[in-house]
mmCIF file of the C-alpha atoms, coordinates in Angstrom:
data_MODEL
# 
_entry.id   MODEL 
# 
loop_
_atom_site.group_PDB 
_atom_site.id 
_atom_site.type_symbol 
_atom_site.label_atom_id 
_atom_site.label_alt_id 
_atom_site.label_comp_id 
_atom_site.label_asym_id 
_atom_site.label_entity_id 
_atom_site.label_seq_id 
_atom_site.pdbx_PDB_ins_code 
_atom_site.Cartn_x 
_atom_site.Cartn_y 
_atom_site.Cartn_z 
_atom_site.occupancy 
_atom_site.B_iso_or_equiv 
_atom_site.pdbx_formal_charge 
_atom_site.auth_seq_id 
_atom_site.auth_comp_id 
_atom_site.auth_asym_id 
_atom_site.auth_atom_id 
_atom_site.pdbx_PDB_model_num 
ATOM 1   C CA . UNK A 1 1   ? -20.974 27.052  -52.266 1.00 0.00 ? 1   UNK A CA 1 
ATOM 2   C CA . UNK A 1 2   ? -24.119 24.765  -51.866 1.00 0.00 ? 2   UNK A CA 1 
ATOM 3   C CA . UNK A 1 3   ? -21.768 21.847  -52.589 1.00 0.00 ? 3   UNK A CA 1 
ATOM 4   C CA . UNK A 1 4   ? -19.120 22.729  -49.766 1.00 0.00 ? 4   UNK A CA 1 
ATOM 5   C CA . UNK A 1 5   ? -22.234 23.335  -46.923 1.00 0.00 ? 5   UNK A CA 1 
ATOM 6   C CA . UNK A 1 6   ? -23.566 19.640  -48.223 1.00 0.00 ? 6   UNK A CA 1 
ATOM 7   C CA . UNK A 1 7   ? -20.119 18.319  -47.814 1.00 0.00 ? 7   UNK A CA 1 
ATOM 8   C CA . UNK A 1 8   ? -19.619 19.703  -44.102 1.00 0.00 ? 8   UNK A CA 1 
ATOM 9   C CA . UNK A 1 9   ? -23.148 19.035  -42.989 1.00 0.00 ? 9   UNK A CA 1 
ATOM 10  C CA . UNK A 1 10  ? -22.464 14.946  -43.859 1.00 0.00 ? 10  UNK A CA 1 
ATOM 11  C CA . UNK A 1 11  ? -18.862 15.287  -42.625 1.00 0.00 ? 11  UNK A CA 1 
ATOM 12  C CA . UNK A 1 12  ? -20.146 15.777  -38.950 1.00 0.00 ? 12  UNK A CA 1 
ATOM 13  C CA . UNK A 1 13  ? -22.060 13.378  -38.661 1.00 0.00 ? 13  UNK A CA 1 
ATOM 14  C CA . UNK A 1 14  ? -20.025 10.685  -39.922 1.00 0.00 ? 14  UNK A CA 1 
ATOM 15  C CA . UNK A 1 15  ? -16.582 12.037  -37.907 1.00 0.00 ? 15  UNK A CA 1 
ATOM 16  C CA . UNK A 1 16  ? -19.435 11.365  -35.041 1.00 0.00 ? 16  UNK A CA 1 
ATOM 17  C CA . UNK A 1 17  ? -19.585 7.711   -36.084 1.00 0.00 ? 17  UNK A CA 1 
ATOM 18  C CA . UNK A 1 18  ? -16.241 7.023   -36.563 1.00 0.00 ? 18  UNK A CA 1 
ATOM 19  C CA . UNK A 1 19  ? -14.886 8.545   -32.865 1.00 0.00 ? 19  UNK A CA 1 
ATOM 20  C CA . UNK A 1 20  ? -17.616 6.198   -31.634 1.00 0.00 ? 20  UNK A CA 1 
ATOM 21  C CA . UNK A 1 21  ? -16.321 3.328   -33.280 1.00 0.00 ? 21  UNK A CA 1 
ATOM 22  C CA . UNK A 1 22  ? -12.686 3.639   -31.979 1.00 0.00 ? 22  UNK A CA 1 
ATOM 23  C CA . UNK A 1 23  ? -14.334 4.423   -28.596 1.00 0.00 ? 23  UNK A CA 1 
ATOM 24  C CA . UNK A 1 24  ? -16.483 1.269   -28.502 1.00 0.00 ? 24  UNK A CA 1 
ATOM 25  C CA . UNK A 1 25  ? -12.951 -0.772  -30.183 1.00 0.00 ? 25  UNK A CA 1 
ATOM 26  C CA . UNK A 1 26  ? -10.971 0.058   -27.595 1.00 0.00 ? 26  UNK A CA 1 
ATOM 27  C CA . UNK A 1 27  ? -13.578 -0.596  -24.566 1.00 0.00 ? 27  UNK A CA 1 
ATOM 28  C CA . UNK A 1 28  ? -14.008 -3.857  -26.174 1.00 0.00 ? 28  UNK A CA 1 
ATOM 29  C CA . UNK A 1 29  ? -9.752  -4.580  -25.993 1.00 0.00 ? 29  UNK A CA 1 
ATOM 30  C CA . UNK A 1 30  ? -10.119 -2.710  -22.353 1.00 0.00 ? 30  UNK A CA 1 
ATOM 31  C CA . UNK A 1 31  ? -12.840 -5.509  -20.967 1.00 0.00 ? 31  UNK A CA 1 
ATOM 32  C CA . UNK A 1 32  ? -11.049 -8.372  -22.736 1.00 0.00 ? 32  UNK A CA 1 
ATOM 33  C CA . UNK A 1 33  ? -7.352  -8.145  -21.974 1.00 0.00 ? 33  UNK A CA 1 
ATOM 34  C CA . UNK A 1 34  ? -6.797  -9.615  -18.674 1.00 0.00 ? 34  UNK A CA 1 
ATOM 35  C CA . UNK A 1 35  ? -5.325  -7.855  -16.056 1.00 0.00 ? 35  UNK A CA 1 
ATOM 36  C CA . UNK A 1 36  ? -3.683  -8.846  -12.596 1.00 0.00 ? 36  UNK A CA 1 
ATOM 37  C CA . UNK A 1 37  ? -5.199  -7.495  -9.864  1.00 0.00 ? 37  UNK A CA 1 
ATOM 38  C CA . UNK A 1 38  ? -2.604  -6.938  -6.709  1.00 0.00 ? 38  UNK A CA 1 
ATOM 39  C CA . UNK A 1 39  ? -4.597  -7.675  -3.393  1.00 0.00 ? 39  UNK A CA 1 
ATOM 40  C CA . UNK A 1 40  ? -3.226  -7.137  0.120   1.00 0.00 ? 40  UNK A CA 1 
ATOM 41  C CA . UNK A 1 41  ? -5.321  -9.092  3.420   1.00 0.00 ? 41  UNK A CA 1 
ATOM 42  C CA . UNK A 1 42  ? -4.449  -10.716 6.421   1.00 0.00 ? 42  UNK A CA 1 
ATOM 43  C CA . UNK A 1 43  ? -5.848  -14.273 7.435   1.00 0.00 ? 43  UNK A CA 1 
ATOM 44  C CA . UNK A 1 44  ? -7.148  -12.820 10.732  1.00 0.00 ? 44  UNK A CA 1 
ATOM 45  C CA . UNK A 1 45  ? -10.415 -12.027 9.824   1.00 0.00 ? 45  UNK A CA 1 
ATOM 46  C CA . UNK A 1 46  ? -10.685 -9.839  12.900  1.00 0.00 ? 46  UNK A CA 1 
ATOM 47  C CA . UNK A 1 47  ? -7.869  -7.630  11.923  1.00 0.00 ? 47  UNK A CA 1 
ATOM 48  C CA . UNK A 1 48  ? -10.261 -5.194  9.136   1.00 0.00 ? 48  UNK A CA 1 
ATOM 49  C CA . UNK A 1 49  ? -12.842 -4.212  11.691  1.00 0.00 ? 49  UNK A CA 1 
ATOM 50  C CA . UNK A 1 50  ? -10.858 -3.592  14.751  1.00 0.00 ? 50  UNK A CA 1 
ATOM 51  C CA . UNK A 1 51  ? -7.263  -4.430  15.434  1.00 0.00 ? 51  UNK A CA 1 
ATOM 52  C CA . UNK A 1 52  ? -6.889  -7.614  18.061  1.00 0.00 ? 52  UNK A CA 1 
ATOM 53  C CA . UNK A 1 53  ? -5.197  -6.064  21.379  1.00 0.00 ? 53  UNK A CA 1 
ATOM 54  C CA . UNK A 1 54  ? -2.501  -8.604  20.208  1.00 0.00 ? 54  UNK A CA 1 
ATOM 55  C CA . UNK A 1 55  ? -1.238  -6.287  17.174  1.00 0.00 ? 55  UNK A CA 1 
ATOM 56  C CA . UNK A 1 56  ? -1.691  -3.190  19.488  1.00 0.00 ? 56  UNK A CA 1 
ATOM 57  C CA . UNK A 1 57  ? 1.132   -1.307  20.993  1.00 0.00 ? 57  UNK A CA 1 
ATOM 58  C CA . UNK A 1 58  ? 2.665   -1.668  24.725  1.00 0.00 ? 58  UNK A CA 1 
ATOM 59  C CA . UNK A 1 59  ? 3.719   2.114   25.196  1.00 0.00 ? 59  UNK A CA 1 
ATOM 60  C CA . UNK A 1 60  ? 1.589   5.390   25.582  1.00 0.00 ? 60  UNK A CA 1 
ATOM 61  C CA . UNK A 1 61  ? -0.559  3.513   27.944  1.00 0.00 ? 61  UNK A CA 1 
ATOM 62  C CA . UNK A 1 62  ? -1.781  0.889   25.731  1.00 0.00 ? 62  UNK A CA 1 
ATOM 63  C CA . UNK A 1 63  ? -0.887  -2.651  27.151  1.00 0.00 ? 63  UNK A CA 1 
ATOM 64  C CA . UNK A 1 64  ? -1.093  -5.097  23.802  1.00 0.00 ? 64  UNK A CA 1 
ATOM 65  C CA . UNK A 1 65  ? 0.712   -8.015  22.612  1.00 0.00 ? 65  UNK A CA 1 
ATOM 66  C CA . UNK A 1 66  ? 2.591   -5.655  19.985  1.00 0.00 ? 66  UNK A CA 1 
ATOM 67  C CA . UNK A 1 67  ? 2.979   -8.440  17.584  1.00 0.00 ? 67  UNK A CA 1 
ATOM 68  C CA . UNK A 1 68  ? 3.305   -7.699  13.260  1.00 0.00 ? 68  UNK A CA 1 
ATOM 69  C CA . UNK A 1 69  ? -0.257  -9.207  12.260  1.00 0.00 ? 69  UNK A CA 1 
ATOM 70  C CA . UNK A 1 70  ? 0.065   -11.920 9.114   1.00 0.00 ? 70  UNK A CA 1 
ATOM 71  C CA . UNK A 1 71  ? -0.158  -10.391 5.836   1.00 0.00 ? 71  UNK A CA 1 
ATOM 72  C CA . UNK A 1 72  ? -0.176  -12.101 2.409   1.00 0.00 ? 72  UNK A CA 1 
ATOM 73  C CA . UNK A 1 73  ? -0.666  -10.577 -1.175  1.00 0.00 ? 73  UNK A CA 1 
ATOM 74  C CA . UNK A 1 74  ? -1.628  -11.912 -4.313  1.00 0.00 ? 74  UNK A CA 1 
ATOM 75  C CA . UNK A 1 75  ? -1.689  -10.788 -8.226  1.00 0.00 ? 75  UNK A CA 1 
ATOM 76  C CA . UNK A 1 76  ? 1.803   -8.874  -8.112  1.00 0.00 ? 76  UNK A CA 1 
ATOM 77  C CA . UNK A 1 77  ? 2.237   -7.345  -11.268 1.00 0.00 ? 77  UNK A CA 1 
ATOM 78  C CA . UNK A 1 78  ? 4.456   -8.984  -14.028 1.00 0.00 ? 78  UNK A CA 1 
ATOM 79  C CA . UNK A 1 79  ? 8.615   -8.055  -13.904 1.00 0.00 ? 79  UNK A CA 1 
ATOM 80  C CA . UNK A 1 80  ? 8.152   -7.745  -9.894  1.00 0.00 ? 80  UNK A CA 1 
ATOM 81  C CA . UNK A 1 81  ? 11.909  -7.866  -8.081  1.00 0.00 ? 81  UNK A CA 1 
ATOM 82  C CA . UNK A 1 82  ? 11.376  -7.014  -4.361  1.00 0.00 ? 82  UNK A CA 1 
ATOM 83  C CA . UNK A 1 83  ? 8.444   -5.292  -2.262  1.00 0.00 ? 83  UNK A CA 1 
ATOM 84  C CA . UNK A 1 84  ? 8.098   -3.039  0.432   1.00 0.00 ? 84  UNK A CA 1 
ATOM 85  C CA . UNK A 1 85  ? 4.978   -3.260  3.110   1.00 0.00 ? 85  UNK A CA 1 
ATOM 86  C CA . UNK A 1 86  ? 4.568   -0.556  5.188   1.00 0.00 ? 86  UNK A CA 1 
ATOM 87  C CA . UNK A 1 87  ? 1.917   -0.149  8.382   1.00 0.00 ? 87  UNK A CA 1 
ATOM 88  C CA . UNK A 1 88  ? 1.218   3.943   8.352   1.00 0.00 ? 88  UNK A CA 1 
ATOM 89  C CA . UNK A 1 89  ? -1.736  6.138   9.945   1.00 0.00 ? 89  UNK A CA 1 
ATOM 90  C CA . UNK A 1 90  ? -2.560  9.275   8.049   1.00 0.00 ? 90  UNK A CA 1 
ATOM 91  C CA . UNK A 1 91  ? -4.876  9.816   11.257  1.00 0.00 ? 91  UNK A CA 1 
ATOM 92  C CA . UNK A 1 92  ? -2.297  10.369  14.015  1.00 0.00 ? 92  UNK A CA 1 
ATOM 93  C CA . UNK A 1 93  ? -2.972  14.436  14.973  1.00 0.00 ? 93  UNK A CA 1 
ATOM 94  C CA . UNK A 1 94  ? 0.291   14.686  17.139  1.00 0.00 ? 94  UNK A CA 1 
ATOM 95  C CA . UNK A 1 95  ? 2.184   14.792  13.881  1.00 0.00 ? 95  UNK A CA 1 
ATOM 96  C CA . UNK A 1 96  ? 0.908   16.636  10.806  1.00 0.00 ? 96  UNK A CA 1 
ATOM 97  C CA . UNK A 1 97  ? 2.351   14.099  8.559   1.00 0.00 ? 97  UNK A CA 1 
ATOM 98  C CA . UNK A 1 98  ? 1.125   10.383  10.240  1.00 0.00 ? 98  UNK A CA 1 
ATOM 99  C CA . UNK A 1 99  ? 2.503   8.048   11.493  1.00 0.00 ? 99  UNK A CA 1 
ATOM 100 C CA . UNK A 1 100 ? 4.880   5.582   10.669  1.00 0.00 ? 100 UNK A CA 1 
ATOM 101 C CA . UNK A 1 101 ? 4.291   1.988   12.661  1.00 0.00 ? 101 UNK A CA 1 
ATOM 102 C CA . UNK A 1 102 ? 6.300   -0.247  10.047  1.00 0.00 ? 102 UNK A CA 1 
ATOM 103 C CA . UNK A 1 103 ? 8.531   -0.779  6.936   1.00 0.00 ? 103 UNK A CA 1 
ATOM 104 C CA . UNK A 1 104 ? 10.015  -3.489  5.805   1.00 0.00 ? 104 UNK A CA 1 
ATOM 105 C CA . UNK A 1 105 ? 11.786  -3.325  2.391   1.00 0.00 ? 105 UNK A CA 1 
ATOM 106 C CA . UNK A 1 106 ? 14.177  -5.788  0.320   1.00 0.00 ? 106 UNK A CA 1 
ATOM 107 C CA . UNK A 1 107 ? 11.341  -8.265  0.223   1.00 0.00 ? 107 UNK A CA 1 
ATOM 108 C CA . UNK A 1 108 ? 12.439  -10.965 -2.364  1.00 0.00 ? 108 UNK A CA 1 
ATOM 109 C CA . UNK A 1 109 ? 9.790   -11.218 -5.267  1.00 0.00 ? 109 UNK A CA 1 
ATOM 110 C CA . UNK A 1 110 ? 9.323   -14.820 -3.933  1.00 0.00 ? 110 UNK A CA 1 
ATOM 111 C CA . UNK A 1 111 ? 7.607   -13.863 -1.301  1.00 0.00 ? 111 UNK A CA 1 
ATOM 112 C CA . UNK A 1 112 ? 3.995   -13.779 -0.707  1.00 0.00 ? 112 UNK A CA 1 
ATOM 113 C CA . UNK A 1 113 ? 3.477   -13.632 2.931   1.00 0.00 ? 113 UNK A CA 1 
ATOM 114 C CA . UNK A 1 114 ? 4.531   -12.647 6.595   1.00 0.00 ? 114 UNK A CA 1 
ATOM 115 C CA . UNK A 1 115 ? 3.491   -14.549 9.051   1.00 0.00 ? 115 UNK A CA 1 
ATOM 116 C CA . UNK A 1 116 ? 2.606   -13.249 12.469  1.00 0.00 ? 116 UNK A CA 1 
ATOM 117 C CA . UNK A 1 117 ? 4.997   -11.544 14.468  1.00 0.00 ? 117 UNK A CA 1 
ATOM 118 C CA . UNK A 1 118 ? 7.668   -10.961 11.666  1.00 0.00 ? 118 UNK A CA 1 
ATOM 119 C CA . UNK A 1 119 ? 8.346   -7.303  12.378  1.00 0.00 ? 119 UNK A CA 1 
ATOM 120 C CA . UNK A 1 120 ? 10.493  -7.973  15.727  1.00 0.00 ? 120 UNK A CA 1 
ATOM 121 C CA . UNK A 1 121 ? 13.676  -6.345  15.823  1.00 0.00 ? 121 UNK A CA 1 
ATOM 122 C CA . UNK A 1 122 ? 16.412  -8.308  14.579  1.00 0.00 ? 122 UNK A CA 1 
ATOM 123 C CA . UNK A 1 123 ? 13.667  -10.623 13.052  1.00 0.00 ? 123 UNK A CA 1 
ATOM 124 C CA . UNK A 1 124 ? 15.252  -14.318 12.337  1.00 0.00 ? 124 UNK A CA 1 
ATOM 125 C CA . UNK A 1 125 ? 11.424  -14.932 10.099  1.00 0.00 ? 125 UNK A CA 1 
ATOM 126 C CA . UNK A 1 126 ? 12.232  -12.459 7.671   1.00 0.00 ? 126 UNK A CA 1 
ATOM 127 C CA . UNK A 1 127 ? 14.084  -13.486 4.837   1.00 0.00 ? 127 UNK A CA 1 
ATOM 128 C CA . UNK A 1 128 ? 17.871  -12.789 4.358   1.00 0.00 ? 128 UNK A CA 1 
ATOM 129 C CA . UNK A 1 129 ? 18.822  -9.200  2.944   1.00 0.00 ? 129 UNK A CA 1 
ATOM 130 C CA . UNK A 1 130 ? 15.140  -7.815  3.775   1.00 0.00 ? 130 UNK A CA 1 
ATOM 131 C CA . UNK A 1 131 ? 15.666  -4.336  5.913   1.00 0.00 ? 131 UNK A CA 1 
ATOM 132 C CA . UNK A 1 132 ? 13.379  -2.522  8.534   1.00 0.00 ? 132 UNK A CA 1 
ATOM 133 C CA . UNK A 1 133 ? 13.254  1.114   8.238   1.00 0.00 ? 133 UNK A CA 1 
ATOM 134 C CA . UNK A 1 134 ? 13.088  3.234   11.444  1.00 0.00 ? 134 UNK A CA 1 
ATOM 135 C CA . UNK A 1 135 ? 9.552   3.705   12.451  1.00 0.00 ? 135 UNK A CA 1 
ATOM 136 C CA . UNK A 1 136 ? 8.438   6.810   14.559  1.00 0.00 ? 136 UNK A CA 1 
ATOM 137 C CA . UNK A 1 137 ? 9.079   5.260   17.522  1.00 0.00 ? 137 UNK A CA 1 
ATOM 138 C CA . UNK A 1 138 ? 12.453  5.643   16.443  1.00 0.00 ? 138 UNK A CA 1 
ATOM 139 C CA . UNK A 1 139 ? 12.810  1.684   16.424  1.00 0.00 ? 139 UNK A CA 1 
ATOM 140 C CA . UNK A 1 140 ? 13.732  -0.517  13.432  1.00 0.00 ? 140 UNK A CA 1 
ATOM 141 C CA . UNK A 1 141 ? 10.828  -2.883  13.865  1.00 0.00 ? 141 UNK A CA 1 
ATOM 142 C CA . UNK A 1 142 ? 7.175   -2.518  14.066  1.00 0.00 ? 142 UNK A CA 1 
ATOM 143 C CA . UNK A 1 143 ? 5.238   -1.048  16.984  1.00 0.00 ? 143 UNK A CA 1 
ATOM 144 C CA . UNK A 1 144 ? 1.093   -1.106  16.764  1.00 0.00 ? 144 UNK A CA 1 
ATOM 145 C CA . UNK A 1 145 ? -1.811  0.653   17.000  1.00 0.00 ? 145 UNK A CA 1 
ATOM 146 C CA . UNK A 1 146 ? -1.865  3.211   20.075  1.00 0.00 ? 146 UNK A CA 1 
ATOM 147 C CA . UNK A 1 147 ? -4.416  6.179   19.406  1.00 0.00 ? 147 UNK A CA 1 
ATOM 148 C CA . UNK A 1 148 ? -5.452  8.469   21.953  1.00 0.00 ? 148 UNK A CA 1 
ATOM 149 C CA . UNK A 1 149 ? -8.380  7.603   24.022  1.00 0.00 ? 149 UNK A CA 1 
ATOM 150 C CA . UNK A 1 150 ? -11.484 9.167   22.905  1.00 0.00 ? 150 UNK A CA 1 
ATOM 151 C CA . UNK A 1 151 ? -10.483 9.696   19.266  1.00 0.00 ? 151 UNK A CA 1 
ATOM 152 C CA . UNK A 1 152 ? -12.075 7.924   16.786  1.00 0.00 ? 152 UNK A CA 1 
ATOM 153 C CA . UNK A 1 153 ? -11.044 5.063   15.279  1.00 0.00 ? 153 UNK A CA 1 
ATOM 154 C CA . UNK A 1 154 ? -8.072  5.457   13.502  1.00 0.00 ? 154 UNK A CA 1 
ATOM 155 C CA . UNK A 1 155 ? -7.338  3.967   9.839   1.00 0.00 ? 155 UNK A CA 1 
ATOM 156 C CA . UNK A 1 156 ? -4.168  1.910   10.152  1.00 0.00 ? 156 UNK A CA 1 
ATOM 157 C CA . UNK A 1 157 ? -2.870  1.688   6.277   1.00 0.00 ? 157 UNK A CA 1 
ATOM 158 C CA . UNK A 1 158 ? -0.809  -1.717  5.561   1.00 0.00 ? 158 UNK A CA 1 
ATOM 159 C CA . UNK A 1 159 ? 0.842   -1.151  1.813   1.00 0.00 ? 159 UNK A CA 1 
ATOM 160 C CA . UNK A 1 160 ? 2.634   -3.410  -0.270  1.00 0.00 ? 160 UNK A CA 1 
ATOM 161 C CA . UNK A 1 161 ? 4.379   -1.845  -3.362  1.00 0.00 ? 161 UNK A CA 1 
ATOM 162 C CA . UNK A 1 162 ? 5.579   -4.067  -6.166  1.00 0.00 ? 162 UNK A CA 1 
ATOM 163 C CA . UNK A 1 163 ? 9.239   -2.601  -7.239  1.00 0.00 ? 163 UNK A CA 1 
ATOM 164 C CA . UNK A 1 164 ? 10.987  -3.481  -10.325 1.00 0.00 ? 164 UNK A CA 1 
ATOM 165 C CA . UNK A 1 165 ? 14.449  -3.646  -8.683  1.00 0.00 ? 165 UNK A CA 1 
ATOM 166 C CA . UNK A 1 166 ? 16.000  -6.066  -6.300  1.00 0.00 ? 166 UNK A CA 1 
ATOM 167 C CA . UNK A 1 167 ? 16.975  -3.295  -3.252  1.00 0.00 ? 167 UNK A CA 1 
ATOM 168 C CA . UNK A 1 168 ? 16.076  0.342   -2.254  1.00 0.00 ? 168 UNK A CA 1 
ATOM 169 C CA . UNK A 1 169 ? 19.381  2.072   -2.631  1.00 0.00 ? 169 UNK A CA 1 
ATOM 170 C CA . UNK A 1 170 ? 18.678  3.931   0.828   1.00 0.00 ? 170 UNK A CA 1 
ATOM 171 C CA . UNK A 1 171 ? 20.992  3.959   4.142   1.00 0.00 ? 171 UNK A CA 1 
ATOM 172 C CA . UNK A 1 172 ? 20.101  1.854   6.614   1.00 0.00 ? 172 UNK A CA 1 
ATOM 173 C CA . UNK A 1 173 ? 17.557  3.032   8.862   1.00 0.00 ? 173 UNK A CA 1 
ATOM 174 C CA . UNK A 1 174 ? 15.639  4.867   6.221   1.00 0.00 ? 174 UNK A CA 1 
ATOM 175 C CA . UNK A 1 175 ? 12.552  6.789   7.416   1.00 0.00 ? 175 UNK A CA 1 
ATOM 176 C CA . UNK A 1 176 ? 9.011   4.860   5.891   1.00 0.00 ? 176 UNK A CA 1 
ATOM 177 C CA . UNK A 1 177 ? 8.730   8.364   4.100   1.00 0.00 ? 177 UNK A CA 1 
ATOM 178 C CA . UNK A 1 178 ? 12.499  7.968   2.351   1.00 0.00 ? 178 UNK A CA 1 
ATOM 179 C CA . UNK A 1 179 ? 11.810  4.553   2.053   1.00 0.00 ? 179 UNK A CA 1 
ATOM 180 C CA . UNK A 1 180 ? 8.400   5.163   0.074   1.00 0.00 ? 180 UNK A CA 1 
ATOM 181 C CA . UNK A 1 181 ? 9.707   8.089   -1.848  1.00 0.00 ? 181 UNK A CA 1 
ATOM 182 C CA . UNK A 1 182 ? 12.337  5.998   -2.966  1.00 0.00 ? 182 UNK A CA 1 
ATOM 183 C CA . UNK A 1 183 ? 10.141  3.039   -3.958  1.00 0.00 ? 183 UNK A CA 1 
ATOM 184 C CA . UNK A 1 184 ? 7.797   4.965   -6.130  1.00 0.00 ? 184 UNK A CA 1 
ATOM 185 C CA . UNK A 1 185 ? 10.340  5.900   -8.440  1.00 0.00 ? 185 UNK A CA 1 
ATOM 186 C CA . UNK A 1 186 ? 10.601  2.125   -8.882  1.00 0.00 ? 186 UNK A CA 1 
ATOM 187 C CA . UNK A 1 187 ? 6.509   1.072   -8.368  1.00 0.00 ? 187 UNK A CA 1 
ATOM 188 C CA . UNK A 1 188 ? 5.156   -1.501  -10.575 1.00 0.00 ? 188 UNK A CA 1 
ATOM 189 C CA . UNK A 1 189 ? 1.579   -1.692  -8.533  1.00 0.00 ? 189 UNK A CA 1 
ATOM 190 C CA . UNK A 1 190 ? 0.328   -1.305  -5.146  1.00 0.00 ? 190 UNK A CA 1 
ATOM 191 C CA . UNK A 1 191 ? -1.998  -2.915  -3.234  1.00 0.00 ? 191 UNK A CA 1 
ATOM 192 C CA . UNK A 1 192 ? -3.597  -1.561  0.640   1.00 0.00 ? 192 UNK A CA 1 
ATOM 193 C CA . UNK A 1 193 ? -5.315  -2.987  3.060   1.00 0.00 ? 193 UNK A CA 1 
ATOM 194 C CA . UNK A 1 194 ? -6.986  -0.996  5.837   1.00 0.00 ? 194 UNK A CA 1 
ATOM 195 C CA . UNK A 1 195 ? -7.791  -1.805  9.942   1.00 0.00 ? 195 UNK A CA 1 
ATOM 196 C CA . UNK A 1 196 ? -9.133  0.148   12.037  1.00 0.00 ? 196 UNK A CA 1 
ATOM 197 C CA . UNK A 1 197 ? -8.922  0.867   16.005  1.00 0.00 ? 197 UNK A CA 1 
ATOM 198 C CA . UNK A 1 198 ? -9.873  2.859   18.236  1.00 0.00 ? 198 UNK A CA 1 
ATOM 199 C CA . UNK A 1 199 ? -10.057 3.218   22.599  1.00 0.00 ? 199 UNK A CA 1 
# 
């Protein structure tokens, strides 16, 4: 009996060493295997603290330029296909789900980038094949930044999702919620970037 209490009252203690040995193992291959990191910004500096009346809307009373700001992404994750960036404010009240400004999916893995003013309708800049979903406008193209006067700044959202296949299958004129929904079941990595405007 004396043996077997001896026995148990070592075997704690070392168990104890051993789980922190596998712990402190697999930090250690955690901190040294390298991993990507997917980053979404815009080269308009101005853009993160307060949208540019250029990238703001020209309905609702607002009188901006209405122009897709430049985006570009780096660190997409390994086996990327296509990607999808979408422009969407959780803060919009007059709709309990958001608001959807922009999507633009069946973005070859080659690119990188959009430059200013890609999200026109009918857009000639975007590259062959690459679809706009219908924003809540109703409009297949993007429309910006339009909050109601008074409220505070809202957080406009830009996304880019890494997919691992070529194109969404989704009708034309997809919704930015069908089009997400459907790219999640295909996500690889994500990466957001967030502006902010109020009036």
């Amino acid at each position: 009996m004396l043996r077997t209490q001896t026995v148990i009252v070592f075997s704690v203690p070392l168990l104890m060493i051993i789980v922190a040995s596998i712990v402190c193992v697999s930090t250690a291959q955690e901190k040294s295997a390298p991993k990507s990191k997917f980053v979404l910004s815009s080269p308009d500096t101005e853009l993160p603290a307060k949208v540019p009346e250029v990238y703001t809307a020209n309905v609702f009373g607002c009188t901006g330029g209405n122009m897709s700001p430049p985006l570009q992404w780096t660190g997409a994750p390994a086996g990327t296909k296509s990607f999808v960036v979408t422009l969407f404010d959780p803060d919009e009240h007059s709709d309990p789900s958001g608001w959807w400004h922009w999507i633009v999916y069946n973005l070859p893995a080659s690119v990188d980038k959009l430059p200013k003013g890609a999200g026109v309708e009918h857009s000639a800049v975007l590259p062959p094949g690459t679809m706009q979903g219908r924003t809540d406008l109703g409009n297949d193209a993007y429309h910006g930044p339009c909050p109601d006067k008074g409220e505070p700044p809202h957080r406009y959202t830009f996304t880019v999702y890494a997919l691992s296949v070529e194109k969404l299958d989704v009708p034309a004129d997809s919704s930015g919620a069908m089009v997400v929904s459907t790219a999640k079941e295909h996500l690889l990595g994500k990466a957001v970037f967030i502006a902010h405007y109020g009036r």
